[in-house]
Each structure stands twice: as C-alpha cells, then as structure tokens.
Coordinates of N, CA and C in Angstrom, one line a residue:
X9 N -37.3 7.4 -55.5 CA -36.0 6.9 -55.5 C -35.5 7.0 -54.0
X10 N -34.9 5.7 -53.4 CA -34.2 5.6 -51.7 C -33.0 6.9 -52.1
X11 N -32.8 7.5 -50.8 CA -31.6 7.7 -50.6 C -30.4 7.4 -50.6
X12 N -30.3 6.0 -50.5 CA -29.1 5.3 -50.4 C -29.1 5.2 -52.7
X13 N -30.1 4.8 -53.2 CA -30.1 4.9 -54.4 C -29.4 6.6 -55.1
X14 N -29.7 7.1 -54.7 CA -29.3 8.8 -55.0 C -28.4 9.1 -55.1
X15 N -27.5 8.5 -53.5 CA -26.1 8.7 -53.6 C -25.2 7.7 -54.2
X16 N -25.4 6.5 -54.6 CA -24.6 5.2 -54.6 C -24.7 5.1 -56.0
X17 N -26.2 5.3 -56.5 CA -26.3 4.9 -58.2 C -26.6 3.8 -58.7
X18 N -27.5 2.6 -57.2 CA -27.3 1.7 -57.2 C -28.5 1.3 -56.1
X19 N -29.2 0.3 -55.8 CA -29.8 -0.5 -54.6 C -28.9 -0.9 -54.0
X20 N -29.5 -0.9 -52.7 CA -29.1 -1.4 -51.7 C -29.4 -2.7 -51.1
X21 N -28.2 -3.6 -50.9 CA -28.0 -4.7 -50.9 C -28.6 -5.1 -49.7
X22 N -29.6 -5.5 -48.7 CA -29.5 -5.8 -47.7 C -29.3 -7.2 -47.4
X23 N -29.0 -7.6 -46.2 CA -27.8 -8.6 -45.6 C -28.9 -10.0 -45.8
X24 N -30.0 -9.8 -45.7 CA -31.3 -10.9 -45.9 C -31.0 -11.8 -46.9
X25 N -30.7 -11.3 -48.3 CA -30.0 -11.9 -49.1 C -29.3 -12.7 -49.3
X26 N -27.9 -12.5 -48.4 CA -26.7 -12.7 -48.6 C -26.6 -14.2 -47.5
X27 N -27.9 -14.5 -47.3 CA -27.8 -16.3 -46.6 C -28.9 -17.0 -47.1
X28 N -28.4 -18.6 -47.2 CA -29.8 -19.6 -47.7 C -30.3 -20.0 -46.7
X29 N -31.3 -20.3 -47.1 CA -32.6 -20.5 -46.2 C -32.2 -22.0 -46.0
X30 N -32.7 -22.6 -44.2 CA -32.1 -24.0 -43.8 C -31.0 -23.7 -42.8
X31 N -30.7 -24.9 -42.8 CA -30.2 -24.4 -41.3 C -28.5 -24.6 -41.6
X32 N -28.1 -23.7 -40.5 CA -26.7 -23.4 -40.7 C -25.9 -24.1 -39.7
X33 N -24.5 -24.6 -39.9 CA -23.4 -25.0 -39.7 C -23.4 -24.0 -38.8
X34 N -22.8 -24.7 -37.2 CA -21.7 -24.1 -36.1 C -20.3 -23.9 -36.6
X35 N -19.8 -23.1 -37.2 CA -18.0 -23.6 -37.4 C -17.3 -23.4 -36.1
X36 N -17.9 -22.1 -35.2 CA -17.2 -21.5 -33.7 C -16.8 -22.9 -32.5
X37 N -17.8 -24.3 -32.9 CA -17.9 -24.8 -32.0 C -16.7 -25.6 -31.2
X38 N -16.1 -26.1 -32.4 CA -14.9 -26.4 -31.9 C -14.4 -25.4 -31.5
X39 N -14.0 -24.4 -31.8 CA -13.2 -23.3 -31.5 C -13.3 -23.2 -30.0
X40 N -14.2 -22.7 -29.6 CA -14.8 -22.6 -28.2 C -14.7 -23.9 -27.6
X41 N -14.8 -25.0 -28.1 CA -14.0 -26.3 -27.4 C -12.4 -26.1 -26.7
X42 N -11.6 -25.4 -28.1 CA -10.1 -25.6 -27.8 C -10.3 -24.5 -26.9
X43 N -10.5 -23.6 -26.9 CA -10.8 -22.3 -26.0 C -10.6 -22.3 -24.9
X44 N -11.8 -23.5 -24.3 CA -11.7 -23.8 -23.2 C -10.7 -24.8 -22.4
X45 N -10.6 -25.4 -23.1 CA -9.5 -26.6 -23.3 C -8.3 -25.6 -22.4
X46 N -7.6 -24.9 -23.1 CA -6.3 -23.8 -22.7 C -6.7 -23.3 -21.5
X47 N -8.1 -22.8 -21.4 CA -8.2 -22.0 -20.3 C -8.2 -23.0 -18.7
X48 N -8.8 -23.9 -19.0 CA -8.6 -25.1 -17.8 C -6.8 -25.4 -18.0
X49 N -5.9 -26.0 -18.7 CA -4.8 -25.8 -19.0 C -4.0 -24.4 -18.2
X50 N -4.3 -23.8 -18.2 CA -3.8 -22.0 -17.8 C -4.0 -22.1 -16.0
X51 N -5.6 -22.2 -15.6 CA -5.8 -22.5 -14.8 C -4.9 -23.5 -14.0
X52 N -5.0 -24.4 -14.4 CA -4.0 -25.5 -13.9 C -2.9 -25.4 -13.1
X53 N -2.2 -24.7 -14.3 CA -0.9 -23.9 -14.3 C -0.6 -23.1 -13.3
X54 N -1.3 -22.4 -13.0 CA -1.6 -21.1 -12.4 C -1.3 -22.0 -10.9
X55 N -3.0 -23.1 -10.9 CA -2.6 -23.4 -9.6 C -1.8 -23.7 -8.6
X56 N -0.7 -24.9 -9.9 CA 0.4 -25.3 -9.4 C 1.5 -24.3 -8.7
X57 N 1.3 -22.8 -10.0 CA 2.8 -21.9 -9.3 C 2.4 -21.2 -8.2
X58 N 0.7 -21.2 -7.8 CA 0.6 -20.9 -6.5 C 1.0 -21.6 -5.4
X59 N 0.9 -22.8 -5.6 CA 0.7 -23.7 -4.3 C 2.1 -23.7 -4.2
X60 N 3.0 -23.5 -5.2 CA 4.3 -23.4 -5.0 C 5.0 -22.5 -4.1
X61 N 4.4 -21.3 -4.3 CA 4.7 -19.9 -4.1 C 4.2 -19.7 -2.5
X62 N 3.6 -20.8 -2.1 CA 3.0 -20.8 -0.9 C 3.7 -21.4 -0.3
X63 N 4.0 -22.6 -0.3 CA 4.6 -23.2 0.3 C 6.2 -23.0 0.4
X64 N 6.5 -22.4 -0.3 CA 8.3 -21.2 -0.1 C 7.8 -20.3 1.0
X65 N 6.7 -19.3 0.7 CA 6.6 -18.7 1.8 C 6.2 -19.3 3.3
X66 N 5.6 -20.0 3.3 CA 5.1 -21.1 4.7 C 6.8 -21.2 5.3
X67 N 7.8 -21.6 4.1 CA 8.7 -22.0 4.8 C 9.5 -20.8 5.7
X68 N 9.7 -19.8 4.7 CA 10.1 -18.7 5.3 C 9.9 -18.0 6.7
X69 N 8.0 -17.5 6.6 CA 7.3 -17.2 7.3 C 8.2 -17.6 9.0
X70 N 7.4 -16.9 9.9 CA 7.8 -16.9 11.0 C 7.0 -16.1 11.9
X71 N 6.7 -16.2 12.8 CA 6.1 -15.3 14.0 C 6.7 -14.7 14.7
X72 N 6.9 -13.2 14.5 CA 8.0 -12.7 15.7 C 7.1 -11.8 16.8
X73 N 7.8 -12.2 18.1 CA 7.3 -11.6 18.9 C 8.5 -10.8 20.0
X74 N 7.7 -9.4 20.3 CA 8.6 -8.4 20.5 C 7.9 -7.9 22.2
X75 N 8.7 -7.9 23.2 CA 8.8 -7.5 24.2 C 8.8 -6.1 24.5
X76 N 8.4 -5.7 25.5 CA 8.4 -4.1 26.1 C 9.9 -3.5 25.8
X77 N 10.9 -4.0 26.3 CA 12.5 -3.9 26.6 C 13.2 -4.0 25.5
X78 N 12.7 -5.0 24.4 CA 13.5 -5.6 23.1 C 14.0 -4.2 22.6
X79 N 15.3 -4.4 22.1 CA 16.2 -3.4 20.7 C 15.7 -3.6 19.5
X80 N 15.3 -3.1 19.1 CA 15.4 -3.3 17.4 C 15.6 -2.4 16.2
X81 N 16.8 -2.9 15.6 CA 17.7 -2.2 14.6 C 17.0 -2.0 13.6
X82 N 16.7 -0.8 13.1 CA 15.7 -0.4 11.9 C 16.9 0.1 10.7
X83 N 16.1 0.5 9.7 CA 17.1 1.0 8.6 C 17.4 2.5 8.3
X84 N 18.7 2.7 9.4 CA 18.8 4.4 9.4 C 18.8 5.4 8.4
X85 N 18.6 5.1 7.1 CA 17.8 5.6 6.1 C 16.5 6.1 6.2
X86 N 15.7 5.4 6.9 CA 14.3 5.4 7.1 C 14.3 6.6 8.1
X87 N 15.2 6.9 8.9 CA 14.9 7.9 9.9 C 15.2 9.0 9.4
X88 N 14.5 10.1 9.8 CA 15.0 11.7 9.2 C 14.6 12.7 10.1
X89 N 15.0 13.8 10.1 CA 14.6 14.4 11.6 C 13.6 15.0 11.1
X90 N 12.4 15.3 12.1 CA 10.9 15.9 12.7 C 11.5 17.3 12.0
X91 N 10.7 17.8 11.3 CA 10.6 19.3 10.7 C 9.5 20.1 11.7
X92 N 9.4 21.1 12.1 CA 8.0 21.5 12.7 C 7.8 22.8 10.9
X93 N 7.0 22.2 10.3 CA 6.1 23.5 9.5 C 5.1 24.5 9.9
X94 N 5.6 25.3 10.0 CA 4.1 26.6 10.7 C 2.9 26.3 9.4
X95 N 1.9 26.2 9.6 CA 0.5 26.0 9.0 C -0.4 26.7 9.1
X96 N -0.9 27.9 8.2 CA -1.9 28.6 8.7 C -3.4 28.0 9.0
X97 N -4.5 29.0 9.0 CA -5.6 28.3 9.5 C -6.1 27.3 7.9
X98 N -5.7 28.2 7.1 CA -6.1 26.8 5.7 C -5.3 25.8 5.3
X99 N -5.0 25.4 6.2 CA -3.8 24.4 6.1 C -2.7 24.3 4.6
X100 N -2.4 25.5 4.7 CA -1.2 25.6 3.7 C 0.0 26.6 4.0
X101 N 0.9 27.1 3.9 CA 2.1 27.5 4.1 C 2.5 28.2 3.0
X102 N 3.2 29.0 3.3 CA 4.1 30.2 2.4 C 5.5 29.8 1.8
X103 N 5.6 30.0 0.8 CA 7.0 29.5 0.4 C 7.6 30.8 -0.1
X104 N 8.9 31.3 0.1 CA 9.4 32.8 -0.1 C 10.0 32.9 -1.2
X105 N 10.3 33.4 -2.1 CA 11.2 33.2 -3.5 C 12.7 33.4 -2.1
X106 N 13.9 33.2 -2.9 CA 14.9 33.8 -2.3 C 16.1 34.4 -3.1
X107 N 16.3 34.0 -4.3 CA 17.3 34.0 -5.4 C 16.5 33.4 -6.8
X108 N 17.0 34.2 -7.9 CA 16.9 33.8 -9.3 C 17.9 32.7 -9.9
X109 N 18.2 31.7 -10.1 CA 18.9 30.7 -10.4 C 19.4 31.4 -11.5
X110 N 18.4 30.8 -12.9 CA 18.7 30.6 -14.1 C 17.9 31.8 -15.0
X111 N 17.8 31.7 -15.9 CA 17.4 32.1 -17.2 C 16.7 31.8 -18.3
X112 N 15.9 31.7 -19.2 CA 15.8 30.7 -20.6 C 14.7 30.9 -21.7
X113 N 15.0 31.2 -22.7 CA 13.5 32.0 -23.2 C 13.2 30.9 -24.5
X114 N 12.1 30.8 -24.6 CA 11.5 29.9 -25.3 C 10.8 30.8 -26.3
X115 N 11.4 30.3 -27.9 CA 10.8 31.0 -29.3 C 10.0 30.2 -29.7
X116 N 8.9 30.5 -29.7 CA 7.6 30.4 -30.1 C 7.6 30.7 -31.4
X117 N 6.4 30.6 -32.5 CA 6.5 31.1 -33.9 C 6.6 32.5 -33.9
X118 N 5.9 33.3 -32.7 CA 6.1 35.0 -33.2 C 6.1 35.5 -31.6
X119 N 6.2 35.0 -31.0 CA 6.6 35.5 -29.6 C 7.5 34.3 -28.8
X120 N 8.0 35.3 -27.6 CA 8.8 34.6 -26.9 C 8.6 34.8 -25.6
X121 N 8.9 33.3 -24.8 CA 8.7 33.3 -23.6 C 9.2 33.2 -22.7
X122 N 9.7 34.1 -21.4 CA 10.9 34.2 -20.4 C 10.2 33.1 -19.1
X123 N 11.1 32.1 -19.1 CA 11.3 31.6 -17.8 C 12.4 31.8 -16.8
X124 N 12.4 32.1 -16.1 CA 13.4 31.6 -14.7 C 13.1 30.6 -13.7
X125 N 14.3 30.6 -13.1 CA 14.6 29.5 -12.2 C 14.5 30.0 -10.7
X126 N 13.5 29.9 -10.3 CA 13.3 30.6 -8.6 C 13.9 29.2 -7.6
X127 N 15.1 30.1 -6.7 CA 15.2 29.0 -5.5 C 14.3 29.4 -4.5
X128 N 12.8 28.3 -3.9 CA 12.3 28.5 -3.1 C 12.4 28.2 -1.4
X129 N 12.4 28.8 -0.6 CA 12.7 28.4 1.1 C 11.0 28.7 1.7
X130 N 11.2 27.8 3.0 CA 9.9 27.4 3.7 C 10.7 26.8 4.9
X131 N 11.0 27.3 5.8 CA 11.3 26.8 6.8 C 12.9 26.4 6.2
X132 N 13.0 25.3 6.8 CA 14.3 24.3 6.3 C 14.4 23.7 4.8
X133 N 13.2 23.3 4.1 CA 13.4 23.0 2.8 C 13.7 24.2 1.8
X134 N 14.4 23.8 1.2 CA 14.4 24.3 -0.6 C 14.6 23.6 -1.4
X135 N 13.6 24.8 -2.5 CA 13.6 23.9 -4.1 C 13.6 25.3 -4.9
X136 N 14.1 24.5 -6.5 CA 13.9 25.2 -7.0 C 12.7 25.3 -8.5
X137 N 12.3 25.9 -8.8 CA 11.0 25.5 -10.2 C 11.0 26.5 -11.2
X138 N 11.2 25.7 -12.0 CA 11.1 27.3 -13.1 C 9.5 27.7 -13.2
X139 N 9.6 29.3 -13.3 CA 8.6 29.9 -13.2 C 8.3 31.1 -14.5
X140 N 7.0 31.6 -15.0 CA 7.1 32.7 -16.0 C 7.6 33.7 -15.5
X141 N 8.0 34.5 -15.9 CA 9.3 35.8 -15.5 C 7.8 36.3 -15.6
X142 N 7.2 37.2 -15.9 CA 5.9 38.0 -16.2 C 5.1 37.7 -14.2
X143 N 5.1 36.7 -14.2 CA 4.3 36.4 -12.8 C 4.7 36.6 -11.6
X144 N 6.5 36.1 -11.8 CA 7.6 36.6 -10.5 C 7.5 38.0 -10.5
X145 N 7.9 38.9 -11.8 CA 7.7 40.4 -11.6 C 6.7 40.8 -10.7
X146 N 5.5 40.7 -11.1 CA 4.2 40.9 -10.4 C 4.4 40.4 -9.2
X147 N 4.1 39.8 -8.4 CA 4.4 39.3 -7.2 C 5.4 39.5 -6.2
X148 N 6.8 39.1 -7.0 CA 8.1 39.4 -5.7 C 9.2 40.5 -6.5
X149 N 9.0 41.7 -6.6 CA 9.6 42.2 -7.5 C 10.5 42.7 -7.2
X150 N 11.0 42.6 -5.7 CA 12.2 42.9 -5.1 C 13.4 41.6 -6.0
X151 N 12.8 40.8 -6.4 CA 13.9 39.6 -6.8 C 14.6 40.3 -8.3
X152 N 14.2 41.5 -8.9 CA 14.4 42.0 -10.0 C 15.5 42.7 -9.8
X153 N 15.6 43.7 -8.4 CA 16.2 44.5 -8.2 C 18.0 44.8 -8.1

C-alpha cells in the first residue's frame, strides 16, 4: 500500500490524467495580445508627460554665472553657528547626565519597570531620553542623591 493510500483512504490522483491527449488550445494568447497592447499605450503616455515635463523645465532653466565679488542672499535658516565638539581618539564624545526630568513605571504582568527622563549636556547641546532607572543608578549615581 502507497503512502499517500494509508493516509487518504484513497489513490492518488495524478495530474496525467486530468488532460486529453491532442493538442491543446492557447486561451493566454489574446490575453498577452491585450497585455501588450496597454503596455505600448502606457508607454506612450509616459512619453508624452515626459517631453512635457521637459520642455517646462527647458523653459525655466537658466545658466547662472557668479563672479569673484557677487553677493548672494542665501536662506538664513540654513545658517547656524559652527559648534567646536571635543572628540576623543575613537571618535566619539561624552554626554553628562545633568538632571532627572520625569518619572514613569511600566506594569508588566508581574513586574514593573522604572524609567526616567535624563536631561543630557555635551558641550552646548541638550536632550533629553528616557532611560532604565536600574542603569542610571549604576553609572551616575550622584543624580539619585
């Protein structure tokens, strides 16, 4: 007895069967006609809103050319002042805790978890991130005190 008989209770049908012998009908063929049909169509389309799209920009376009002496008014948003960061030899930096912000414990199904809110300083920046209370202890424990 097959395996497939053992479990099924039954023979197994294979797919050999399940077509007549002689030759078979394309039905896909048109399909794959209209198919392509759309895709040249699409194409088309495409082309036109390019050549469109070019030719607005052609109109626009322009060549500017800038002198030694020229002014030019930039967007004083864009400017911010030069920071100098001290960098050690592994190119990374220390950030100091400086203050505890906040608070907030999270109930878990059978334990619970303390975070706080550390404000951090580095030179002129600060941020702040909440942190596990368990890790700040360890580490800066003067912020406890």
């Amino acid at each position: 007895m097959a395996p497939f008989e053992a479990l099924h209770e039954r023979r197994c049908r294979s797919r050999i069967g399940w077509f007549e012998v002689g030759e078979a009908e394309l039905i896909g063929l048109d399909l794959v006609r209209q198919a392509m049909e759309k895709v040249k169509f699409i194409k088309e389309r495409l082309k036109i809103a390019q050549s469109h799209q070019k030719s607005y920009s052609d109109v626009c376009r322009r060549d500017l050319e800038f002198k030694e002496d020229d002014w030019v008014v930039g967007d004083p948003s864009a400017i911010m002042p030069i920071e100098t960061i001290e960098v050690n030899e592994e190119l990374s930096y220390k950030e100091n805790p400086v203050f505890i912000l906040d608070m907030q414990v999270r109930k878990l199904r059978n334990k619970e978890i303390t975070s706080i809110k550390v404000l951090w300083r580095n030179q002129q920046v600060e941020e702040a991130t909440w942190e596990a209370e368990e890790e700040i202890k360890n580490k800066y424990p003067y912020l406890f005190e």
